[in-house]
PDB file of C-alpha atoms in Angstrom:
ATOM      1  CA  MET A   1       0.051  -0.149  -0.328  1.00 49.00           C
ATOM      2  CA  ASP A   2       1.349   3.876  -1.189  1.00 54.00           C
ATOM      3  CA  SER A   3       1.988   6.472   1.032  1.00 49.00           C
ATOM      4  CA  SER A   4      -1.884   8.023  -0.863  1.00 50.00           C
ATOM      5  CA  GLN A   5      -3.652   5.137  -0.045  1.00 53.00           C
ATOM      6  CA  GLN A   6      -3.096   4.850   3.304  1.00 52.00           C
ATOM      7  CA  LEU A   7      -3.761   8.298   3.104  1.00 46.00           C
ATOM      8  CA  LYS A   8      -7.138   7.432   1.882  1.00 49.00           C
ATOM      9  CA  ARG A   9      -7.662   4.914   4.415  1.00 54.00           C
ATOM     10  CA  GLU A  10      -6.460   6.975   7.375  1.00 63.00           C
ATOM     11  CA  MET A  11      -9.479   9.482   6.247  1.00 71.00           C
ATOM     12  CA  PRO A  12     -12.730   8.136   6.002  1.00 84.00           C
ATOM     13  CA  THR A  13     -15.351  10.296   4.634  1.00 90.00           C
ATOM     14  CA  GLN A  14     -17.857  11.463   5.244  1.00 89.00           C
ATOM     15  CA  GLU A  15     -20.755  10.037   3.523  1.00 91.00           C
ATOM     16  CA  SER A  16     -18.883   6.722   3.703  1.00 93.00           C
ATOM     17  CA  VAL A  17     -19.341   7.908   7.862  1.00 94.00           C
ATOM     18  CA  ALA A  18     -22.678   8.089   7.339  1.00 94.00           C
ATOM     19  CA  HIS A  19     -23.864   5.200   5.498  1.00 95.00           C
ATOM     20  CA  HIS A  20     -22.423   2.791   8.078  1.00 96.00           C
ATOM     21  CA  ARG A  21     -24.387   5.071  11.287  1.00 96.00           C
ATOM     22  CA  ALA A  22     -27.784   4.405   8.645  1.00 97.00           C
ATOM     23  CA  GLU A  23     -26.544   0.588   8.771  1.00 97.00           C
ATOM     24  CA  MET A  24     -25.806   0.698  12.660  1.00 97.00           C
ATOM     25  CA  ALA A  25     -29.046   2.456  13.216  1.00 98.00           C
ATOM     26  CA  ALA A  26     -30.529  -0.181  11.213  1.00 98.00           C
ATOM     27  CA  LEU A  27     -28.969  -3.372  13.041  1.00 98.00           C
ATOM     28  CA  LEU A  28     -29.822  -1.751  16.252  1.00 98.00           C
ATOM     29  CA  SER A  29     -33.929  -0.990  15.136  1.00 98.00           C
ATOM     30  CA  LYS A  30     -33.889  -5.037  14.528  1.00 98.00           C
ATOM     31  CA  VAL A  31     -32.898  -5.746  17.944  1.00 98.00           C
ATOM     32  CA  ALA A  32     -35.662  -3.401  19.426  1.00 98.00           C
ATOM     33  CA  THR A  33     -37.467  -5.925  17.561  1.00 98.00           C
ATOM     34  CA  THR A  34     -36.263  -8.736  19.465  1.00 98.00           C
ATOM     35  CA  THR A  35     -36.386  -6.678  22.603  1.00 98.00           C
ATOM     36  CA  ARG A  36     -40.861  -5.491  21.728  1.00 98.00           C
ATOM     37  CA  ARG A  37     -40.854  -9.865  21.739  1.00 97.00           C
ATOM     38  CA  LEU A  38     -39.653 -10.778  24.940  1.00 97.00           C
ATOM     39  CA  GLU A  39     -41.583  -8.281  26.415  1.00 96.00           C
ATOM     40  CA  GLN A  40     -44.494  -9.728  24.954  1.00 94.00           C
ATOM     41  CA  ARG A  41     -44.100 -12.914  25.832  1.00 93.00           C
ATOM     42  CA  LEU A  42     -42.952 -11.794  29.359  1.00 92.00           C
ATOM     43  CA  SER A  43     -46.176 -10.147  29.677  1.00 88.00           C
ATOM     44  CA  THR A  44     -48.566 -11.565  28.450  1.00 76.00           C
ATOM     45  CA  THR A  45     -49.664 -14.225  31.029  1.00 62.00           C
ATOM     46  CA  PHE A  46     -50.345 -10.784  33.326  1.00 59.00           C
ATOM     47  CA  ALA A  47     -53.951  -9.224  31.751  1.00 52.00           C
ATOM     48  CA  GLY A  48     -53.925  -5.999  34.251  1.00 51.00           C
ATOM     49  CA  ASP A  49     -52.801  -3.989  36.956  1.00 47.00           C
ATOM     50  CA  SER A  50     -55.506  -6.330  39.220  1.00 41.00           C
ATOM     51  CA  SER A  51     -53.601  -9.396  37.891  1.00 49.00           C
ATOM     52  CA  GLN A  52     -52.738 -11.340  40.338  1.00 62.00           C
ATOM     53  CA  ILE A  53     -49.372 -13.838  40.651  1.00 63.00           C
ATOM     54  CA  ASP A  54     -50.121 -18.045  42.058  1.00 63.00           C
ATOM     55  CA  ILE A  55     -46.651 -17.866  43.217  1.00 59.00           C
ATOM     56  CA  GLU A  56     -46.843 -21.613  44.128  1.00 62.00           C
ATOM     57  CA  ALA A  57     -48.932 -21.821  40.573  1.00 63.00           C
ATOM     58  CA  ASP A  58     -46.472 -19.557  38.899  1.00 70.00           C
ATOM     59  CA  PRO A  59     -42.887 -18.687  40.538  1.00 67.00           C
ATOM     60  CA  HIS A  60     -41.071 -16.779  38.179  1.00 77.00           C
ATOM     61  CA  GLY A  61     -44.200 -14.742  37.706  1.00 81.00           C
ATOM     62  CA  PRO A  62     -43.137 -11.673  40.319  1.00 82.00           C
ATOM     63  CA  LEU A  63     -39.395 -11.665  37.978  1.00 86.00           C
ATOM     64  CA  ARG A  64     -41.194 -11.973  34.652  1.00 90.00           C
ATOM     65  CA  ARG A  65     -43.303  -8.979  35.703  1.00 89.00           C
ATOM     66  CA  GLN A  66     -40.312  -7.156  35.806  1.00 91.00           C
ATOM     67  CA  GLY A  67     -38.368  -8.541  33.206  1.00 94.00           C
ATOM     68  CA  ALA A  68     -41.380  -6.633  31.069  1.00 94.00           C
ATOM     69  CA  LEU A  69     -42.183  -3.559  33.146  1.00 94.00           C
ATOM     70  CA  LEU A  70     -38.348  -2.783  32.609  1.00 96.00           C
ATOM     71  CA  LEU A  71     -38.356  -4.250  28.583  1.00 98.00           C
ATOM     72  CA  ARG A  72     -41.674  -1.905  28.324  1.00 97.00           C
ATOM     73  CA  LYS A  73     -39.122   1.065  29.764  1.00 97.00           C
ATOM     74  CA  ALA A  74     -36.304   0.267  27.518  1.00 98.00           C
ATOM     75  CA  LEU A  75     -38.547   0.310  24.515  1.00 98.00           C
ATOM     76  CA  ILE A  76     -39.759   3.642  25.088  1.00 98.00           C
ATOM     77  CA  HIS A  77     -36.166   5.292  25.654  1.00 98.00           C
ATOM     78  CA  LEU A  78     -35.181   3.043  22.243  1.00 98.00           C
ATOM     79  CA  ALA A  79     -37.481   4.789  19.771  1.00 98.00           C
ATOM     80  CA  ALA A  80     -36.532   7.697  21.393  1.00 98.00           C
ATOM     81  CA  VAL A  81     -33.315   6.928  20.655  1.00 98.00           C
ATOM     82  CA  LEU A  82     -34.436   6.390  16.486  1.00 98.00           C
ATOM     83  CA  ARG A  83     -35.721   9.198  16.471  1.00 97.00           C
ATOM     84  CA  ALA A  84     -32.961  11.166  17.915  1.00 95.00           C
ATOM     85  CA  ASN A  85     -30.693   9.727  15.647  1.00 95.00           C
ATOM     86  CA  ALA A  86     -33.163  10.374  12.664  1.00 95.00           C
ATOM     87  CA  THR A  87     -33.006  13.589  13.601  1.00 93.00           C
ATOM     88  CA  ASN A  88     -29.191  14.275  14.290  1.00 91.00           C
ATOM     89  CA  ASN A  89     -29.583  15.278  17.770  1.00 90.00           C
ATOM     90  CA  VAL A  90     -26.785  13.142  19.455  1.00 90.00           C
ATOM     91  CA  HIS A  91     -27.300  15.363  23.055  1.00 88.00           C
ATOM     92  CA  SER A  92     -31.221  13.838  22.440  1.00 90.00           C
ATOM     93  CA  LEU A  93     -29.674  10.020  21.744  1.00 94.00           C
ATOM     94  CA  ALA A  94     -27.362   9.854  24.313  1.00 93.00           C
ATOM     95  CA  VAL A  95     -29.525  11.322  26.574  1.00 93.00           C
ATOM     96  CA  GLN A  96     -31.908   8.471  25.823  1.00 96.00           C
ATOM     97  CA  MET A  97     -29.312   5.804  26.467  1.00 96.00           C
ATOM     98  CA  ARG A  98     -28.950   6.666  29.918  1.00 94.00           C
ATOM     99  CA  PRO A  99     -32.582   4.368  31.280  1.00 95.00           C
ATOM    100  CA  ILE A 100     -32.028   2.377  28.201  1.00 97.00           C
ATOM    101  CA  LEU A 101     -29.091   1.037  29.931  1.00 97.00           C
ATOM    102  CA  GLU A 102     -30.275   1.295  33.199  1.00 96.00           C
ATOM    103  CA  CYS A 103     -33.045  -1.422  32.115  1.00 96.00           C
ATOM    104  CA  ALA A 104     -30.812  -4.081  30.480  1.00 97.00           C
ATOM    105  CA  GLY A 105     -28.425  -3.829  33.388  1.00 96.00           C
ATOM    106  CA  GLN A 106     -30.926  -4.881  35.702  1.00 96.00           C
ATOM    107  CA  VAL A 107     -32.599  -7.640  33.639  1.00 97.00           C
ATOM    108  CA  VAL A 108     -29.277  -9.326  32.773  1.00 96.00           C
ATOM    109  CA  PHE A 109     -28.548  -8.989  36.839  1.00 95.00           C
ATOM    110  CA  ILE A 110     -32.115 -10.815  38.215  1.00 93.00           C
ATOM    111  CA  PHE A 111     -31.694 -13.062  34.767  1.00 94.00           C
ATOM    112  CA  HIS A 112     -27.887 -14.763  35.775  1.00 94.00           C
ATOM    113  CA  ILE A 113     -28.400 -15.027  39.958  1.00 91.00           C
ATOM    114  CA  SER A 114     -32.036 -16.476  39.457  1.00 89.00           C
ATOM    115  CA  MET A 115     -31.584 -18.839  36.519  1.00 90.00           C
ATOM    116  CA  ILE A 116     -27.959 -18.732  35.494  1.00 91.00           C
ATOM    117  CA  ALA A 117     -26.012 -17.978  39.436  1.00 89.00           C
ATOM    118  CA  PRO A 118     -27.855 -21.095  41.774  1.00 87.00           C
ATOM    119  CA  GLY A 119     -25.957 -24.136  41.894  1.00 81.00           C
ATOM    120  CA  VAL A 120     -23.851 -23.192  39.160  1.00 85.00           C
ATOM    121  CA  THR A 121     -21.866 -20.126  40.822  1.00 87.00           C
ATOM    122  CA  MET A 122     -23.017 -19.778  44.486  1.00 88.00           C
ATOM    123  CA  LYS A 123     -25.249 -21.706  46.861  1.00 88.00           C
ATOM    124  CA  ARG A 124     -29.436 -21.463  45.846  1.00 84.00           C
ATOM    125  CA  GLU A 125     -29.874 -19.686  49.191  1.00 82.00           C
ATOM    126  CA  ARG A 126     -27.409 -17.687  48.802  1.00 85.00           C
ATOM    127  CA  ALA A 127     -28.027 -16.277  45.619  1.00 85.00           C
ATOM    128  CA  ARG A 128     -32.100 -16.072  46.708  1.00 81.00           C
ATOM    129  CA  GLU A 129     -30.627 -13.999  49.219  1.00 82.00           C
ATOM    130  CA  VAL A 130     -28.643 -11.462  46.877  1.00 86.00           C
ATOM    131  CA  LEU A 131     -31.269 -11.543  44.565  1.00 84.00           C
ATOM    132  CA  ALA A 132     -33.282  -9.838  47.093  1.00 81.00           C
ATOM    133  CA  ASP A 133     -31.270  -7.618  48.572  1.00 82.00           C
ATOM    134  CA  TYR A 134     -31.341  -6.147  44.810  1.00 86.00           C
ATOM    135  CA  MET A 135     -34.509  -5.699  44.745  1.00 82.00           C
ATOM    136  CA  HIS A 136     -35.226  -4.547  48.288  1.00 79.00           C
ATOM    137  CA  GLY A 137     -32.472  -1.776  48.039  1.00 81.00           C
ATOM    138  CA  ASP A 138     -33.959  -0.468  44.236  1.00 84.00           C
ATOM    139  CA  TYR A 139     -37.636  -0.799  46.097  1.00 79.00           C
ATOM    140  CA  TYR A 140     -36.226   1.488  48.705  1.00 78.00           C
ATOM    141  CA  GLY A 141     -34.076   3.882  46.064  1.00 79.00           C
ATOM    142  CA  LYS A 142     -37.636   4.817  44.652  1.00 80.00           C
ATOM    143  CA  MET A 143     -39.604   5.470  48.033  1.00 78.00           C
ATOM    144  CA  ILE A 144     -36.917   7.827  48.689  1.00 78.00           C
ATOM    145  CA  SER A 145     -37.290   9.742  44.967  1.00 79.00           C
ATOM    146  CA  VAL A 146     -40.628   9.752  44.871  1.00 80.00           C
ATOM    147  CA  ALA A 147     -41.108  10.397  48.854  1.00 76.00           C
ATOM    148  CA  ARG A 148     -39.613  13.119  48.288  1.00 73.00           C
ATOM    149  CA  GLY A 149     -38.664  14.911  51.863  1.00 71.00           C
ATOM    150  CA  GLU A 150     -41.103  14.299  52.218  1.00 76.00           C
ATOM    151  CA  MET A 151     -40.493  11.797  55.002  1.00 76.00           C
ATOM    152  CA  SER A 152     -37.448  10.669  56.298  1.00 76.00           C
ATOM    153  CA  HIS A 153     -35.394   7.862  55.386  1.00 69.00           C
ATOM    154  CA  GLU A 154     -35.826   6.934  58.733  1.00 73.00           C
ATOM    155  CA  GLU A 155     -39.895   6.475  58.097  1.00 75.00           C
ATOM    156  CA  ILE A 156     -39.680   5.133  55.060  1.00 69.00           C
ATOM    157  CA  HIS A 157     -37.433   2.211  55.945  1.00 65.00           C
ATOM    158  CA  LYS A 158     -40.224   1.362  58.994  1.00 69.00           C
ATOM    159  CA  GLU A 159     -43.618   2.271  57.763  1.00 65.00           C
ATOM    160  CA  LEU A 160     -43.019   1.283  53.752  1.00 60.00           C
ATOM    161  CA  LEU A 161     -41.132  -1.373  54.314  1.00 64.00           C
ATOM    162  CA  ALA A 162     -42.331  -3.131  56.396  1.00 67.00           C
ATOM    163  CA  ASN A 163     -45.068  -4.317  54.171  1.00 64.00           C
ATOM    164  CA  VAL A 164     -42.100  -5.877  52.050  1.00 63.00           C
ATOM    165  CA  ARG A 165     -41.073  -6.825  54.584  1.00 65.00           C
ATOM    166  CA  LYS A 166     -44.286  -8.668  55.506  1.00 65.00           C
ATOM    167  CA  ILE A 167     -44.583 -10.260  51.333  1.00 60.00           C
ATOM    168  CA  GLU A 168     -41.431 -12.119  51.956  1.00 63.00           C
ATOM    169  CA  GLU A 169     -41.943 -13.683  55.476  1.00 65.00           C
ATOM    170  CA  ASP A 170     -45.419 -14.509  53.686  1.00 61.00           C
ATOM    171  CA  ALA A 171     -43.774 -16.070  50.404  1.00 55.00           C
ATOM    172  CA  ALA A 172     -41.132 -17.886  52.727  1.00 59.00           C
ATOM    173  CA  ALA A 173     -43.153 -19.747  54.685  1.00 61.00           C
ATOM    174  CA  SER A 174     -46.143 -21.188  51.882  1.00 52.00           C
ATOM    175  CA  LEU A 175     -43.380 -22.561  50.207  1.00 50.00           C
ATOM    176  CA  GLY A 176     -41.674 -24.031  53.621  1.00 58.00           C
ATOM    177  CA  MET A 177     -38.936 -21.906  53.388  1.00 62.00           C
ATOM    178  CA  PRO A 178     -37.263 -20.323  56.101  1.00 67.00           C
ATOM    179  CA  LYS A 179     -37.547 -16.992  57.109  1.00 68.00           C
ATOM    180  CA  PRO A 180     -35.771 -14.627  55.622  1.00 66.00           C
ATOM    181  CA  ARG A 181     -33.175 -11.850  57.516  1.00 65.00           C
ATOM    182  CA  ARG A 182     -34.016  -7.799  58.357  1.00 64.00           C
ATOM    183  CA  ARG A 183     -32.466  -6.447  55.581  1.00 61.00           C
ATOM    184  CA  LYS A 184     -30.232  -2.660  55.464  1.00 62.00           C
ATOM    185  CA  GLY A 185     -31.730   0.278  54.540  1.00 59.00           C
ATOM    186  CA  LYS A 186     -29.465   0.411  51.899  1.00 73.00           C
ATOM    187  CA  THR A 187     -30.362   2.029  48.359  1.00 79.00           C
ATOM    188  CA  LEU A 188     -29.290   0.780  44.990  1.00 82.00           C
ATOM    189  CA  ARG A 189     -27.805   3.709  42.873  1.00 85.00           C
ATOM    190  CA  GLN A 190     -28.590   4.509  39.256  1.00 86.00           C
ATOM    191  CA  ALA A 191     -25.163   3.893  38.343  1.00 86.00           C
ATOM    192  CA  ASP A 192     -24.567   0.201  40.382  1.00 89.00           C
ATOM    193  CA  LYS A 193     -27.591  -1.031  37.665  1.00 93.00           C
ATOM    194  CA  VAL A 194     -24.845  -0.520  34.899  1.00 94.00           C
ATOM    195  CA  ALA A 195     -22.594  -2.713  36.608  1.00 92.00           C
ATOM    196  CA  PRO A 196     -23.536  -6.032  35.207  1.00 93.00           C
ATOM    197  CA  LEU A 197     -23.126  -5.129  31.127  1.00 93.00           C
ATOM    198  CA  HIS A 198     -20.073  -5.551  29.271  1.00 89.00           C
ATOM    199  CA  GLY A 199     -18.610  -2.432  28.873  1.00 87.00           C
ATOM    200  CA  GLY A 200     -21.529  -1.088  30.125  1.00 86.00           C
ATOM    201  CA  LYS A 201     -20.099   1.072  33.024  1.00 88.00           C
ATOM    202  CA  GLY A 202     -18.294   2.344  30.951  1.00 89.00           C
ATOM    203  CA  LEU A 203     -20.817   4.292  28.235  1.00 88.00           C
ATOM    204  CA  TYR A 204     -22.969   5.075  31.323  1.00 91.00           C
ATOM    205  CA  ASP A 205     -20.423   6.713  32.802  1.00 91.00           C
ATOM    206  CA  PHE A 206     -19.107   8.512  29.935  1.00 90.00           C
ATOM    207  CA  VAL A 207     -22.887  10.088  28.698  1.00 90.00           C
ATOM    208  CA  SER A 208     -23.448  10.940  32.492  1.00 89.00           C
ATOM    209  CA  GLU A 209     -20.344  13.112  32.212  1.00 87.00           C
ATOM    210  CA  TYR A 210     -20.342  14.433  28.753  1.00 87.00           C
ATOM    211  CA  PHE A 211     -24.108  15.017  28.014  1.00 86.00           C
ATOM    212  CA  ARG A 212     -25.635  15.083  31.332  1.00 77.00           C
ATOM    213  CA  HIS A 213     -23.668  17.580  33.617  1.00 65.00           C
ATOM    214  CA  GLY A 214     -23.708  21.160  34.127  1.00 61.00           C
ATOM    215  CA  GLU A 215     -20.532  21.630  32.687  1.00 61.00           C
ATOM    216  CA  THR A 216     -21.042  19.367  29.702  1.00 65.00           C
ATOM    217  CA  ASN A 217     -18.819  21.213  26.848  1.00 70.00           C
ATOM    218  CA  TRP A 218     -21.548  23.156  25.137  1.00 72.00           C
ATOM    219  CA  ARG A 219     -19.822  25.010  21.964  1.00 74.00           C
ATOM    220  CA  GLY A 220     -17.403  21.243  21.731  1.00 75.00           C
ATOM    221  CA  PRO A 221     -17.596  18.607  19.557  1.00 80.00           C
ATOM    222  CA  SER A 222     -20.753  16.746  19.297  1.00 81.00           C
ATOM    223  CA  SER A 223     -19.126  13.739  20.428  1.00 80.00           C
ATOM    224  CA  HIS A 224     -18.783  15.213  23.873  1.00 80.00           C
ATOM    225  CA  GLY A 225     -21.944  16.697  24.647  1.00 80.00           C
ATOM    226  CA  GLY A 226     -21.688  19.555  22.215  1.00 76.00           C
ATOM    227  CA  VAL A 227     -25.005  20.772  20.031  1.00 66.00           C
ATOM    228  CA  VAL A 228     -24.135  22.622  17.597  1.00 61.00           C
ATOM    229  CA  SER A 229     -22.906  19.767  15.138  1.00 58.00           C
ATOM    230  CA  SER A 230     -21.372  21.020  11.712  1.00 62.00           C
ATOM    231  CA  GLY A 231     -22.166  18.228   9.927  1.00 74.00           C
ATOM    232  CA  THR A 232     -18.726  16.947  10.477  1.00 84.00           C
ATOM    233  CA  VAL A 233     -16.983  12.737  10.389  1.00 87.00           C
ATOM    234  CA  GLN A 234     -16.747  13.843  12.905  1.00 87.00           C
ATOM    235  CA  ASP A 235     -20.394  13.896  13.916  1.00 90.00           C
ATOM    236  CA  GLU A 236     -21.364  11.467  11.906  1.00 93.00           C
ATOM    237  CA  PHE A 237     -18.557   8.961  14.489  1.00 93.00           C
ATOM    238  CA  ALA A 238     -19.803  10.336  16.843  1.00 92.00           C
ATOM    239  CA  PHE A 239     -24.365   8.871  15.747  1.00 94.00           C
ATOM    240  CA  LEU A 240     -21.491   5.816  15.028  1.00 96.00           C
ATOM    241  CA  GLY A 241     -20.269   5.019  18.257  1.00 94.00           C
ATOM    242  CA  LEU A 242     -23.428   5.470  19.906  1.00 95.00           C
ATOM    243  CA  LEU A 243     -25.657   3.206  18.286  1.00 97.00           C
ATOM    244  CA  MET A 244     -22.897   1.262  17.728  1.00 96.00           C
ATOM    245  CA  PHE A 245     -22.009   0.422  22.067  1.00 95.00           C
ATOM    246  CA  LEU A 246     -26.082   0.978  22.517  1.00 96.00           C
ATOM    247  CA  ALA A 247     -26.965  -2.249  20.472  1.00 97.00           C
ATOM    248  CA  ASP A 248     -24.831  -4.391  21.910  1.00 96.00           C
ATOM    249  CA  GLN A 249     -25.423  -3.964  25.747  1.00 96.00           C
ATOM    250  CA  VAL A 250     -29.384  -4.168  24.032  1.00 97.00           C
ATOM    251  CA  ALA A 251     -28.502  -7.522  22.672  1.00 97.00           C
ATOM    252  CA  GLN A 252     -27.064  -8.565  25.974  1.00 96.00           C
ATOM    253  CA  MET A 253     -30.191  -7.564  27.357  1.00 97.00           C
ATOM    254  CA  ASN A 254     -32.047 -10.311  25.315  1.00 98.00           C
ATOM    255  CA  ALA A 255     -29.798 -12.698  25.054  1.00 97.00           C
ATOM    256  CA  SER A 256     -30.252 -12.486  29.970  1.00 97.00           C
ATOM    257  CA  ALA A 257     -35.182 -11.857  29.450  1.00 96.00           C
ATOM    258  CA  ALA A 258     -34.861 -14.802  27.036  1.00 96.00           C
ATOM    259  CA  LEU A 259     -33.681 -17.328  29.864  1.00 94.00           C
ATOM    260  CA  CYS A 260     -36.798 -16.260  31.746  1.00 92.00           C
ATOM    261  CA  PRO A 261     -40.005 -19.334  32.294  1.00 88.00           C
ATOM    262  CA  VAL A 262     -42.931 -18.490  30.961  1.00 85.00           C
ATOM    263  CA  ALA A 263     -46.303 -20.507  32.560  1.00 73.00           C
ATOM    264  CA  GLY A 264     -47.087 -22.433  29.876  1.00 69.00           C
ATOM    265  CA  ASP A 265     -44.429 -23.322  27.567  1.00 71.00           C
ATOM    266  CA  SER A 266     -43.797 -26.316  25.690  1.00 67.00           C
ATOM    267  CA  GLY A 267     -41.016 -26.895  26.465  1.00 71.00           C
ATOM    268  CA  ASP A 268     -39.441 -25.208  23.399  1.00 82.00           C
ATOM    269  CA  GLN A 269     -37.617 -22.238  24.999  1.00 86.00           C
ATOM    270  CA  TRP A 270     -34.519 -23.364  24.126  1.00 85.00           C
ATOM    271  CA  SER A 271     -34.637 -23.120  20.299  1.00 90.00           C
ATOM    272  CA  ARG A 272     -37.515 -20.758  19.809  1.00 90.00           C
ATOM    273  CA  TRP A 273     -35.544 -17.853  22.598  1.00 94.00           C
ATOM    274  CA  VAL A 274     -32.397 -18.449  24.076  1.00 95.00           C
ATOM    275  CA  GLU A 275     -30.332 -19.513  21.421  1.00 96.00           C
ATOM    276  CA  PRO A 276     -32.067 -16.803  18.805  1.00 97.00           C
ATOM    277  CA  ALA A 277     -31.553 -14.537  21.118  1.00 97.00           C
ATOM    278  CA  LEU A 278     -27.579 -15.731  22.264  1.00 97.00           C
ATOM    279  CA  ALA A 279     -27.323 -15.731  18.054  1.00 98.00           C
ATOM    280  CA  GLU A 280     -28.611 -12.305  17.548  1.00 98.00           C
ATOM    281  CA  LEU A 281     -25.838 -10.982  20.038  1.00 97.00           C
ATOM    282  CA  ARG A 282     -23.123 -12.874  18.472  1.00 98.00           C
ATOM    283  CA  HIS A 283     -24.553 -11.011  15.180  1.00 98.00           C
ATOM    284  CA  VAL A 284     -24.098  -7.733  16.700  1.00 98.00           C
ATOM    285  CA  ARG A 285     -20.868  -7.718  17.378  1.00 97.00           C
ATOM    286  CA  GLU A 286     -19.562  -9.050  14.104  1.00 97.00           C
ATOM    287  CA  SER A 287     -21.832  -7.273  12.124  1.00 97.00           C
ATOM    288  CA  SER A 288     -20.420  -4.459  14.791  1.00 96.00           C
ATOM    289  CA  LYS A 289     -16.568  -5.179  14.372  1.00 95.00           C
ATOM    290  CA  ALA A 290     -17.570  -5.212  10.671  1.00 96.00           C
ATOM    291  CA  ILE A 291     -19.215  -1.866  10.564  1.00 95.00           C
ATOM    292  CA  ARG A 292     -16.434   0.005  13.095  1.00 93.00           C
ATOM    293  CA  ASP A 293     -13.334  -1.855  10.576  1.00 93.00           C
ATOM    294  CA  ALA A 294     -15.551  -0.257   7.363  1.00 93.00           C
ATOM    295  CA  ALA A 295     -15.371   3.175   8.436  1.00 91.00           C
ATOM    296  CA  PHE A 296     -12.080   3.351   9.346  1.00 85.00           C
ATOM    297  CA  GLY A 297     -10.871   1.272   6.133  1.00 75.00           C
ATOM    298  CA  GLU A 298     -12.948   2.509   3.654  1.00 48.00           C
ATOM    299  CA  GLU A 299     -10.129   2.975   0.871  1.00 42.00           C
ATOM    300  CA  ALA A 300      -8.070   0.305   2.348  1.00 38.00           C
ATOM    301  CA  GLU A 301      -6.334  -1.886  -0.465  1.00 38.00           C
ATOM    302  CA  GLU A 302      -8.568  -5.102  -1.944  1.00 35.00           C
TER     303      GLU A 302
END
């Protein structure tokens, strides 16, 4: 490869990167379609807000409902991400990524601890405790946020979480399990929710630093929170990079959500849901690498 060819390879054009950005957006849209199918699957047995879950008949019901709600929330923000990409609003796209990552991290954690960890990486009793602590901390944090200072943390922990304690004790008694230990008032931080994602913590911190807080350089490059877009190749790379990372995180979420059993499954859950979700995760990673390589080496020597 001579020097002129090397120069072309190192300087991709705006048009070429825009083409690869469109490919990445199409891939993310496809992954979001899988998210929608999984959300429908997990929520299909819940008739409405008044439906009750029979724990004995459907022990995975509460986790399935939690998963369905998280997938639904992620879908709302995914629609906003795709819209922001279509309207060339990289700042809005990045802001909408944060709640998607929070949802994805929770789905990955919940179904890993409930479906994979027991008997593999930890004892079943320990897995139940870890999951209960996680859900307890999330609920406690949400109640603090909702109270908005009208109740102290001590009051919330004493009065509101007493109901959770009773539910846990009743459920344990009905299943013949030991009485659950009393939990401390520890909240689950938003940043903690993305920790289970492979590469998610770094992306979450990056988006939070440059697209959320007051120290954002609004007149800086679009890849670091600036809102003055000049339609350059750098702007195209900003979109491409964010879409690429997000597609991987959503595909991780889908693969974990596919693990959740649904009451009445005919026994083909693995072939119908888990294997396709894992195959899509591999496809996303392979396609992302190919798109990234092509974006940086459009004029590579044949």
